[in-house]
Amino acid sequence: ANEVSLFRENDVAEKSFLTGRAGDGLLFIFNAALSTFGSGGDIDLMVRCFKVMDETNTVPNHESILHLVNGIGKGHNSTNILTLLRSLRGDKASANIIHQQYGLTPIYLEEQKSKEWEKLYSVSISSCLGANDMESAMDILNLMKQNGVAATQNTMSEVAYSYTQLAVEAASRQSIIRHKVGKDRLSEHLSKDLRIAKRHAERASFIVQELSDPPSKLLSALSSAFAIIEDYTMARMILKGLYDKALDHQSDSILLSRNYNEILTVLPALHRSLLKICASYGNATSAFSFVKDIQTFANDISSETKELRLADAPLIPDISKPTEQNNKGKTMFAKTHTDEARKAGMKGEDWKLLLIAASKAGDWKLCINTLQFLRPSLELTHPRWERHKDSYGLSRKYRKLARSLTAVLLCLEACGQDAWAVRAIDDWIAWSGRRPPKEAVLTAIRIHASEGRGEAVNALIQQVLNVNPSEADMLEYAKHTYEEIIYIGGITHLHRNGLYEDADELYLDAISKQRLPFSTSRTWKDGQHKLDLHGMNVAIANCAVRTAFQQQVLQSEENIDLIIVTGRGINSFYQMRPVIRPEVQRMLLEEFYPPLSTTSLPGNMGALRVPSDDIQKWASHQRQQRGVKMLTVAETLKSLSSGVLTRGSRTIAKKKEMER
């Protein structure tokens, strides 16, 4: 309203200061508003806008009606689009229906050009298909023929593209639920979605076959639609068709072919889409087939480019032309073809998707072999390049590739290939110069711990933590640092697999380096020792109790109680059902001899008291056992040394006899 009054005050009738579409004055502003309202499907605001247009004697044009059609479709009233189109042609009955439902005065577009009508019908059909209203879309297509408007290739391409979008949406619904409940538990409703998706893809394919020169964008969408319904044969056939089309255009005119550049523009996104679908379904066979096709096409482009360079290169340099211009053209020519070959081939993220597909399929050999192809992409993210490039940009690129290593290690874990897991970690650190992703390190820790190799776990943790993190990598972890996550994961997996001594050793190492966010021990005013287990999980709490008794309580000569703070379970997963308290009580009774009894502190259910008498009995027994162990070791050493002396004396006696 403010803009309208402003135009009135400044007498926009002249419009001498406005150019382009803005030269329409008020109509330009109204169309901008209708575009905004239509994209959100807000019919009420669109109707108000048309009423203001009527009050200001502003006649709607073709663009205004396009926005109205789009808004009706977005507002889930696609059945009224056909009625609107009929009213635009002068059908009074349809105009009355539109007036009753929306309050719009009749709008007629008799003088519009045939191309504008064709565009209007195309948008109308697409809006109906977008609302999954197939019946209205077919009625509009028939109305289009009745009014003598030819369905051009653009119109049919829009219809086919809408079918591909509907196929993707239906298949996506089925795919999401399948990942949640499993393929064998799909309901009848989901199977119906898949059948609908297949029907839409087949309709789109039928329309595309009728087109003389289908757009590359449409072929790309159709290939993705067939892939998502798991018809990889059709998806691959369409992809190869695009490759052949690109090579044909390249041989005709490599620099001037608009179709060639259009194909190269859509191919990277299509490659990523196809491999992402294969990774989602865990179909390593199809993913590997797509990768072979992509690499073959990239090689074909590269070889074709070399041949064209040789054919275009003059035998004798033409020194009559400016050398600067010649050099500039040659540089642009070489750069263009190098970029084209690079765009057509596999990228780092594409190799990552192949790794994910192979990991889900359990093909560990494919995982190991594919990991090598990530090396060039990883080396480009090495911190040594931070002096020349944006460090945060390099870290972002690295994080996009980081899931690759996790996928490889998960597959190696499932297939029992623990030796390759060590090699994968070593190669990753050498190539990237960065710390491996925490999920991958935790997977490797889990592999070693399940095999009972506690020393390997400790060595792995020291290896990854010795890699200096970049500044951007340090900002990635907000709640817990990388070191905290790795140490907590290592201690937990060691404890779960019964490697208590290794878990205690790793816990002490983390505490000494202040890598854990826990304050374990302090003294109260009355002299009682306190062990605080707040924030710990069961594994770390066990390590904290064991090490506290072995290193602090056993070496202390004070006869005082020990207070263990376990918490009341307020933040527990089970809510108000403590987990640490019963585990500590079980541990003190079953893993300590003589058993240590506990009592609750008066008025505090989140703390346990271990009596000093029990502690002294346990400490005395431990010292006694240590003495016995020392005597046993001494006897063993004595027997060994006596055996050595006996053998030595026998040897000397034999030598004397030989001399005699």
XYZ file of C-alpha atoms in Angstrom:
660
model
C 0.000 0.000 0.000
C 2.883 2.374 0.784
C 4.516 1.626 -2.558
C 1.238 2.221 -4.417
C 0.737 5.625 -2.771
C 4.350 6.526 -3.508
C 3.873 5.767 -7.189
C 0.683 7.830 -7.245
C 2.404 10.819 -5.637
C 5.275 10.708 -8.121
C 2.993 10.312 -11.164
C 4.350 7.053 -12.560
C 2.391 7.547 -15.758
C 5.502 8.918 -17.389
C 7.741 6.039 -16.099
C 10.644 7.631 -17.911
C 13.085 6.761 -15.108
C 12.212 3.007 -15.057
C 13.670 0.399 -17.415
C 12.959 -3.259 -18.186
C 10.049 -4.918 -16.434
C 10.115 -2.143 -13.851
C 8.774 0.091 -16.611
C 5.352 -1.469 -15.948
C 5.163 0.640 -12.808
C 2.459 -0.596 -10.445
C 2.102 -3.891 -12.305
C 5.758 -4.660 -11.622
C 5.236 -4.146 -7.883
C 2.044 -6.202 -7.840
C 3.712 -9.082 -9.674
C 6.584 -9.035 -7.216
C 4.079 -9.298 -4.353
C 2.141 -12.070 -6.123
C 5.372 -13.993 -6.656
C 6.105 -13.877 -2.925
C 2.579 -14.864 -1.910
C 2.370 -17.582 -4.555
C 5.600 -19.281 -3.509
C 4.125 -19.659 -0.025
C 0.681 -20.732 -1.232
C -1.002 -17.832 0.598
C -4.215 -17.514 -1.423
C -5.803 -14.924 0.886
C -2.991 -12.417 0.373
C -3.020 -13.052 -3.360
C -6.776 -12.314 -3.503
C -6.230 -9.085 -1.543
C -3.462 -8.137 -3.976
C -5.756 -8.678 -6.987
C -8.438 -6.554 -5.319
C -5.974 -3.678 -4.877
C -4.994 -4.094 -8.523
C -8.671 -3.747 -9.474
C -9.027 -0.631 -7.305
C -6.006 0.991 -8.962
C -7.141 0.001 -12.479
C -4.048 -2.160 -12.908
C -4.728 -4.900 -15.465
C -3.113 -8.286 -14.657
C -0.838 -9.695 -17.315
C 0.445 -13.143 -18.154
C 2.997 -13.088 -15.316
C 0.295 -12.247 -12.765
C -1.740 -15.294 -13.770
C 1.345 -17.523 -13.595
C 1.855 -16.501 -9.962
C -1.837 -17.118 -9.235
C -1.662 -20.619 -10.717
C 1.451 -21.357 -8.701
C -0.222 -20.137 -5.502
C -3.357 -22.231 -6.068
C -1.196 -25.308 -6.615
C 0.924 -24.637 -3.518
C -2.261 -24.041 -1.522
C -3.461 -27.600 -2.269
C -6.338 -26.379 -4.453
C -5.044 -27.769 -7.739
C -8.536 -28.790 -8.886
C -9.369 -25.081 -9.252
C -6.531 -24.489 -11.721
C -8.540 -26.028 -14.555
C -11.515 -23.822 -13.640
C -9.261 -20.753 -13.634
C -7.881 -21.570 -17.093
C -11.390 -21.910 -18.496
C -12.436 -18.598 -16.981
C -9.444 -16.909 -18.614
C -10.862 -17.976 -21.979
C -14.206 -16.335 -21.228
C -16.184 -19.212 -19.704
C -18.714 -17.387 -17.498
C -19.653 -20.450 -15.438
C -16.008 -21.016 -14.509
C -15.568 -17.284 -13.804
C -18.523 -17.411 -11.388
C -16.997 -20.394 -9.567
C -13.692 -18.561 -9.173
C -15.531 -15.475 -7.950
C -17.517 -17.481 -5.368
C -14.465 -19.277 -4.002
C -11.893 -16.464 -4.085
C -13.884 -13.271 -4.678
C -11.900 -12.467 -7.837
C -13.450 -10.444 -10.626
C -13.372 -12.158 -14.047
C -9.979 -11.996 -15.775
C -9.647 -12.504 -19.535
C -6.430 -13.102 -21.473
C -7.701 -13.391 -25.032
C -4.950 -11.232 -26.492
C -2.072 -13.238 -25.023
C 0.427 -14.765 -27.427
C 0.423 -18.498 -28.117
C 3.836 -18.895 -26.434
C 2.514 -17.248 -23.295
C -0.518 -19.544 -23.279
C 1.753 -22.514 -23.770
C 3.856 -21.393 -20.774
C 0.703 -20.929 -18.707
C -0.538 -24.421 -19.512
C 2.890 -25.872 -18.798
C 3.049 -24.243 -15.341
C -0.524 -25.345 -14.634
C 0.226 -28.969 -15.470
C 3.385 -28.889 -13.361
C 1.461 -27.414 -10.410
C -1.143 -30.184 -10.610
C 1.498 -32.874 -10.848
C 3.336 -31.300 -7.941
C 0.137 -31.624 -5.901
C -0.146 -35.274 -7.078
C -3.359 -34.380 -8.934
C -2.970 -36.511 -12.048
C -6.588 -36.127 -13.169
C -6.479 -32.326 -13.295
C -3.134 -32.416 -15.127
C -4.571 -34.621 -17.881
C -7.692 -32.422 -18.126
C -5.506 -29.340 -18.585
C -3.527 -31.126 -21.286
C -6.772 -31.949 -23.109
C -7.981 -28.337 -22.700
C -4.704 -27.215 -24.181
C -5.355 -29.288 -27.309
C -8.983 -28.086 -27.547
C -7.866 -24.443 -27.533
C -5.402 -25.095 -30.324
C -2.280 -24.583 -28.253
C 0.385 -27.045 -29.355
C 2.212 -28.961 -26.662
C 5.787 -28.011 -27.414
C 8.885 -29.804 -26.256
C 9.228 -27.400 -23.318
C 5.743 -28.259 -22.110
C 6.260 -31.980 -22.344
C 9.653 -31.635 -20.689
C 8.021 -29.851 -17.757
C 5.436 -32.631 -17.498
C 8.090 -35.338 -17.604
C 10.209 -33.500 -15.040
C 7.214 -33.274 -12.709
C 6.710 -37.027 -13.065
C 10.318 -37.653 -12.066
C 9.918 -35.461 -8.986
C 6.780 -37.360 -7.984
C 8.620 -40.656 -8.442
C 11.480 -39.486 -6.222
C 9.095 -38.271 -3.508
C 7.130 -41.540 -3.431
C 10.272 -43.685 -3.409
C 11.845 -41.509 -0.718
C 8.903 -42.135 1.612
C 9.335 -45.846 1.113
C 13.102 -45.630 1.579
C 12.911 -43.706 4.849
C 10.562 -46.188 6.482
C 12.550 -49.130 5.153
C 15.659 -47.872 6.910
C 13.688 -47.635 10.162
C 11.819 -50.951 10.171
C 13.872 -53.078 7.774
C 13.190 -54.324 4.285
C 11.378 -57.477 5.433
C 8.838 -55.552 7.531
C 7.575 -53.145 4.892
C 3.866 -52.515 5.166
C 1.401 -52.742 2.302
C 1.177 -48.955 2.253
C 4.913 -48.650 1.609
C 4.785 -51.219 -1.183
C 2.028 -49.099 -2.691
C 4.341 -46.059 -2.566
C 6.974 -48.002 -4.456
C 4.481 -49.037 -7.130
C 3.391 -45.410 -7.500
C 7.003 -44.308 -7.850
C 7.620 -46.895 -10.570
C 4.502 -45.807 -12.435
C 5.576 -42.149 -12.352
C 9.081 -43.015 -13.562
C 7.677 -45.089 -16.425
C 5.360 -42.239 -17.494
C 8.250 -39.806 -17.461
C 10.315 -42.239 -19.531
C 7.493 -42.584 -22.073
C 7.280 -38.801 -22.510
C 11.054 -38.466 -22.836
C 11.119 -41.050 -25.616
C 8.654 -38.922 -27.574
C 10.895 -35.838 -27.370
C 13.305 -35.195 -30.211
C 15.989 -33.561 -28.031
C 15.224 -33.939 -24.303
C 17.077 -31.466 -22.031
C 20.050 -32.768 -20.084
C 18.462 -31.680 -16.820
C 15.416 -33.849 -17.568
C 17.553 -36.882 -18.443
C 19.527 -36.405 -15.243
C 16.339 -36.297 -13.152
C 14.966 -39.368 -14.950
C 18.156 -41.339 -14.289
C 17.972 -40.501 -10.567
C 14.264 -41.454 -10.507
C 15.006 -44.922 -11.897
C 17.915 -45.358 -9.500
C 15.825 -44.544 -6.455
C 13.274 -47.204 -7.421
C 16.272 -49.559 -7.763
C 16.031 -49.934 -11.530
C 19.752 -49.457 -11.976
C 19.772 -50.849 -15.512
C 17.583 -48.001 -16.813
C 19.467 -45.433 -14.741
C 22.762 -46.612 -16.180
C 21.356 -46.655 -19.729
C 20.226 -43.030 -19.436
C 23.600 -42.046 -17.976
C 25.445 -43.656 -20.871
C 23.098 -41.860 -23.266
C 24.184 -38.555 -21.754
C 27.822 -39.587 -22.150
C 27.345 -40.418 -25.823
C 25.509 -37.156 -26.367
C 28.328 -35.200 -24.742
C 31.025 -36.911 -26.808
C 29.073 -36.243 -30.018
C 28.796 -32.538 -29.216
C 32.438 -32.416 -28.190
C 33.612 -33.758 -31.534
C 31.437 -31.204 -33.380
C 32.542 -28.022 -31.644
C 34.148 -28.341 -28.287
C 34.197 -24.657 -27.406
C 30.957 -23.490 -28.992
C 28.517 -26.315 -28.202
C 25.992 -25.085 -25.650
C 24.560 -28.584 -25.271
C 28.004 -29.944 -24.441
C 28.507 -27.418 -21.657
C 24.981 -28.046 -20.400
C 25.657 -31.788 -20.111
C 28.950 -31.240 -18.280
C 27.115 -28.951 -15.876
C 24.518 -31.551 -14.835
C 26.823 -34.596 -14.784
C 28.642 -33.964 -11.445
C 25.346 -33.609 -9.592
C 23.965 -36.697 -11.349
C 27.043 -38.735 -10.425
C 26.707 -37.683 -6.806
C 22.975 -38.464 -6.789
C 23.378 -41.966 -8.253
C 26.205 -42.895 -5.889
C 24.322 -41.466 -2.927
C 21.319 -43.658 -3.751
C 23.556 -46.723 -4.020
C 25.200 -45.835 -0.707
C 21.805 -45.413 0.921
C 20.683 -48.853 -0.227
C 24.090 -50.473 0.343
C 24.277 -51.629 -3.279
C 28.018 -51.892 -3.867
C 27.656 -53.715 -7.204
C 25.647 -50.945 -8.852
C 27.828 -48.245 -7.275
C 30.946 -49.914 -8.687
C 29.306 -50.131 -12.138
C 28.508 -46.408 -12.051
C 32.085 -45.629 -11.015
C 33.476 -47.601 -13.956
C 31.178 -45.700 -16.332
C 32.203 -42.344 -14.843
C 35.909 -43.076 -15.086
C 35.572 -44.403 -18.630
C 33.754 -41.239 -19.689
C 36.406 -39.041 -18.074
C 39.119 -40.916 -19.941
C 37.191 -40.601 -23.214
C 36.891 -36.834 -22.766
C 40.571 -36.553 -21.961
C 41.654 -38.597 -25.003
C 39.209 -36.734 -27.272
C 40.596 -33.445 -25.998
C 44.161 -34.478 -26.788
C 43.197 -35.456 -30.320
C 41.454 -32.121 -30.860
C 44.482 -30.259 -29.540
C 46.761 -32.041 -31.984
C 44.343 -31.478 -34.860
C 44.003 -27.758 -34.124
C 47.700 -27.126 -33.464
C 49.452 -25.397 -36.417
C 52.580 -27.019 -37.822
C 54.330 -23.628 -38.077
C 53.596 -20.842 -35.580
C 51.841 -17.869 -37.138
C 54.053 -14.985 -36.047
C 51.976 -12.456 -37.971
C 49.298 -12.491 -35.239
C 49.786 -10.897 -31.826
C 51.591 -13.375 -29.588
C 49.757 -12.191 -26.479
C 46.398 -12.998 -28.020
C 47.625 -16.380 -29.268
C 49.015 -17.335 -25.875
C 45.829 -16.230 -24.158
C 43.700 -18.376 -26.478
C 45.935 -21.418 -26.038
C 45.909 -21.020 -22.277
C 42.123 -20.734 -22.188
C 41.810 -23.753 -24.518
C 44.039 -25.947 -22.362
C 42.459 -24.784 -19.129
C 38.952 -25.390 -20.485
C 39.646 -28.980 -21.420
C 41.540 -29.725 -18.209
C 38.630 -28.437 -16.149
C 36.145 -30.412 -18.239
C 38.015 -33.673 -17.756
C 38.293 -32.968 -14.028
C 34.581 -32.191 -13.695
C 33.574 -35.344 -15.529
C 35.615 -37.687 -13.313
C 35.251 -38.935 -9.769
C 35.636 -36.500 -6.868
C 36.658 -37.219 -3.312
C 33.065 -37.251 -2.073
C 32.114 -39.642 -4.882
C 34.754 -42.113 -3.706
C 33.394 -41.680 -0.193
C 29.922 -42.743 -1.352
C 31.366 -45.831 -3.026
C 33.103 -46.675 0.258
C 29.848 -46.324 2.186
C 28.043 -48.595 -0.289
C 30.823 -51.197 -0.040
C 30.824 -50.955 3.750
C 27.092 -51.577 4.014
C 27.412 -54.484 1.591
C 30.224 -56.016 3.661
C 32.750 -55.967 0.803
C 35.923 -55.250 2.775
C 38.225 -55.836 -0.215
C 36.444 -53.137 -2.209
C 36.727 -50.836 0.823
C 40.498 -51.319 1.072
C 41.067 -50.875 -2.655
C 38.808 -47.812 -2.914
C 40.434 -46.091 0.054
C 43.596 -45.625 -2.026
C 41.703 -43.393 -4.484
C 40.965 -40.925 -1.666
C 44.643 -40.198 -1.190
C 44.875 -37.229 -3.637
C 41.812 -35.567 -2.088
C 43.110 -36.124 1.444
C 46.557 -34.785 0.627
C 44.937 -31.551 -0.577
C 43.505 -31.063 2.940
C 46.901 -31.501 4.654
C 47.653 -28.757 7.226
C 50.826 -27.873 5.318
C 48.606 -26.060 2.800
C 47.145 -23.785 5.493
C 49.830 -21.193 4.804
C 48.508 -20.771 1.267
C 44.786 -21.494 1.691
C 41.952 -20.904 4.125
C 42.480 -23.254 7.089
C 38.761 -23.438 7.844
C 38.031 -24.243 4.210
C 40.529 -27.106 4.300
C 38.985 -28.428 7.510
C 35.517 -28.353 5.960
C 36.750 -30.362 2.984
C 38.438 -32.820 5.328
C 35.288 -33.317 7.408
C 33.306 -34.100 4.242
C 35.686 -36.977 3.553
C 36.104 -38.128 7.159
C 33.167 -40.530 7.124
C 35.018 -42.629 4.545
C 37.451 -43.996 7.127
C 34.638 -44.747 9.561
C 32.778 -46.711 6.870
C 35.918 -48.719 6.069
C 36.612 -49.587 9.705
C 33.004 -50.579 10.379
C 33.202 -52.994 7.462
C 36.555 -54.372 8.638
C 35.129 -54.852 12.115
C 32.114 -56.761 10.777
C 34.358 -58.944 8.595
C 36.985 -59.588 11.296
C 39.829 -57.944 9.353
C 41.506 -56.242 12.307
C 44.986 -56.118 10.735
C 43.713 -53.966 7.868
C 42.158 -51.590 10.408
C 45.620 -50.697 11.728
C 46.894 -50.148 8.182
C 43.911 -47.934 7.304
C 44.516 -45.693 10.332
C 48.237 -45.384 9.533
C 47.597 -44.501 5.884
C 44.918 -41.957 6.789
C 47.239 -40.097 9.172
C 50.090 -40.161 6.641
C 47.920 -38.824 3.789
C 45.876 -36.192 5.605
C 48.313 -35.131 8.329
C 45.276 -34.820 10.600
C 43.724 -36.759 13.416
C 41.368 -39.474 12.166
C 37.650 -38.926 12.870
C 36.680 -39.930 16.385
C 34.111 -42.471 15.149
C 36.803 -44.291 13.171
C 39.232 -44.305 16.106
C 36.554 -45.644 18.458
C 35.771 -48.393 15.950
C 39.454 -49.378 15.814
C 39.581 -49.354 19.619
C 36.550 -51.601 19.724
C 38.226 -54.021 17.284
C 41.418 -54.263 19.380
C 39.545 -54.565 22.675
C 37.295 -57.355 21.393
C 40.447 -59.302 20.436
C 41.913 -58.793 23.921
C 44.735 -56.497 22.788
C 44.792 -53.839 25.474
C 48.335 -52.713 24.651
C 47.291 -52.102 21.041
C 44.467 -49.883 22.265
C 46.830 -47.765 24.346
C 49.316 -47.546 21.464
C 46.582 -46.479 19.030
C 45.355 -43.736 21.343
C 48.861 -42.368 21.810
C 49.403 -42.483 18.032
C 46.331 -40.433 17.127
C 46.799 -37.954 19.967
C 50.402 -37.294 18.941
C 49.082 -35.742 15.720
C 48.901 -31.987 16.217
C 45.375 -30.643 15.629
C 44.788 -27.544 13.538
C 42.977 -24.541 14.975
C 39.869 -25.245 12.912
C 39.786 -28.879 14.065
C 39.923 -27.831 17.712
C 36.790 -25.696 17.308
C 34.796 -28.677 16.003
C 34.239 -30.201 19.434
C 32.144 -27.983 21.659
C 30.938 -30.156 24.543
C 33.888 -32.570 24.831
C 37.348 -32.313 23.342
C 38.749 -34.868 20.930
C 41.072 -36.186 23.646
C 38.229 -36.640 26.143
C 36.123 -38.580 23.629
C 38.998 -40.891 22.693
C 40.079 -41.568 26.269
C 36.526 -42.182 27.494
C 35.838 -44.500 24.550
C 39.084 -46.404 25.080
C 38.492 -46.937 28.806
C 34.887 -47.978 28.202
C 35.676 -50.598 25.546
C 38.578 -52.027 27.535
C 36.357 -52.380 30.582
C 33.521 -54.007 28.621
C 35.908 -56.655 27.304
C 37.324 -57.470 30.746
C 40.702 -55.771 30.221
C 40.587 -54.066 33.611
C 44.339 -53.580 34.076
C 44.690 -51.926 30.674
C 41.634 -49.794 31.400
C 43.147 -48.671 34.713
C 46.447 -47.863 33.003
C 44.700 -45.762 30.362
C 42.621 -44.044 33.037
C 45.726 -43.082 35.029
C 47.375 -41.787 31.866
C 44.337 -39.622 31.093
C 44.173 -38.275 34.650
C 47.887 -37.480 34.740
C 47.570 -35.530 31.474
C 44.316 -33.885 32.616
C 42.421 -35.267 29.632
C 39.272 -36.215 31.552
C 36.772 -33.611 32.786
C 36.477 -35.164 36.248
C 37.682 -34.148 39.687
C 38.071 -37.504 41.408
C 39.453 -36.895 44.884
C 39.626 -34.218 47.568
C 39.563 -33.989 51.391
C 36.734 -32.710 53.602
C 37.213 -30.462 56.604
C 36.804 -33.306 59.067
C 39.549 -35.288 57.387
C 37.362 -37.762 55.515
C 38.548 -38.721 52.046
C 36.051 -38.136 49.247
C 35.883 -39.829 45.833
C 33.556 -37.979 43.451
C 32.159 -40.066 40.547
C 29.770 -37.443 39.188
C 29.550 -37.402 35.384
C 31.305 -40.749 34.915
C 29.967 -43.799 33.155
C 30.176 -47.261 34.706
C 33.539 -48.137 33.159
C 35.313 -44.960 34.271
C 33.723 -45.166 37.721
C 35.115 -48.690 38.113
C 38.588 -47.507 37.096
C 38.363 -44.545 39.464
C 37.434 -46.760 42.439
C 40.108 -49.397 41.700
C 42.919 -46.897 41.193
C 41.855 -44.871 44.230
C 42.109 -47.935 46.475
C 45.366 -49.167 44.944
C 47.215 -45.843 44.872
C 45.677 -43.614 47.555
C 43.949 -45.763 50.149
C 46.553 -48.537 50.198
C 49.429 -46.095 50.601
C 47.686 -43.989 53.225
C 48.367 -44.689 56.901
C 45.342 -42.749 58.140
C 42.496 -44.750 59.686
C 39.526 -42.779 58.250
C 36.341 -43.503 56.311
C 36.070 -43.109 52.554
C 33.107 -41.232 51.052
C 32.172 -42.209 47.478
C 29.804 -39.736 45.787
C 27.779 -41.619 43.162
C 24.906 -39.210 42.543
C 21.175 -39.846 42.873
C 20.514 -40.637 39.200
C 18.816 -37.336 38.358
C 20.562 -37.188 34.983
C 20.355 -40.929 34.436
C 18.801 -42.368 31.279
C 16.284 -44.160 33.490
C 15.542 -40.967 35.482
C 15.929 -41.162 39.253
C 17.217 -44.728 38.951
C 20.925 -44.466 39.769
C 23.344 -46.599 37.758
C 26.721 -45.857 39.373
C 25.611 -46.512 42.987
C 24.552 -50.182 42.596
C 27.544 -50.888 40.349
C 29.995 -49.516 42.951
C 28.314 -51.522 45.711
C 28.519 -54.706 43.618
C 32.149 -54.024 42.813
C 33.192 -53.496 46.434
C 31.510 -56.725 47.469
C 32.496 -59.022 44.576
C 35.848 -57.738 43.307
C 37.487 -56.824 46.635
C 38.665 -59.277 49.273
C 37.866 -59.018 52.063
C 34.579 -57.473 50.804
C 33.987 -53.807 51.579
C 30.627 -52.896 53.019
C 28.910 -49.548 52.371
C 26.265 -47.430 54.035
C 24.362 -44.386 52.852
C 25.094 -41.016 54.341
C 22.257 -39.686 56.503
C 20.048 -37.452 54.352
C 22.079 -38.048 51.201
C 21.208 -41.016 49.018
C 23.800 -39.974 46.465
C 26.829 -40.836 48.613
C 28.241 -44.046 50.117
C 30.437 -44.441 53.207
C 33.077 -47.175 53.282
C 33.996 -47.848 56.985
C 37.626 -47.401 57.967
C 37.696 -50.839 59.653
C 36.848 -52.576 56.372
C 39.413 -50.490 54.556
C 42.145 -51.442 57.048
C 41.303 -55.153 56.777
C 41.439 -54.974 52.998
C 44.720 -52.998 53.044
C 46.307 -55.463 55.484
C 45.303 -58.362 53.271
C 46.725 -56.629 50.203
C 50.064 -55.992 51.911
C 50.169 -59.587 53.053
C 49.484 -60.803 49.518
C 52.209 -58.556 48.193
C 54.642 -60.080 50.680
C 53.688 -63.585 49.582
C 54.139 -62.611 45.956
C 57.566 -61.140 46.699
C 58.634 -64.370 48.482
C 57.403 -66.418 45.536
C 59.376 -64.275 43.125
C 62.477 -64.526 45.309
C 62.223 -68.331 45.455
C 61.810 -68.450 41.683
C 64.863 -66.285 41.114
C 66.845 -68.347 43.631
C 65.996 -71.597 41.884
C 66.886 -70.105 38.540
C 70.220 -68.787 39.793
C 71.081 -72.112 41.505
C 70.289 -73.957 38.291
C 72.566 -71.647 36.366
C 75.399 -72.214 38.900
C 74.958 -75.973 38.760
C 75.131 -75.999 34.989
C 78.188 -73.732 35.140
C 80.047 -76.022 37.547
C 79.306 -79.031 35.381
C 80.673 -77.227 32.357
C 83.902 -76.346 34.171
C 84.371 -79.949 35.330
C 83.958 -81.247 31.793
C 86.555 -78.794 30.503
C 89.091 -79.963 33.123
C 88.531 -83.586 32.185
C 89.047 -82.765 28.513
C 92.334 -81.010 29.323
C 93.550 -84.053 31.250
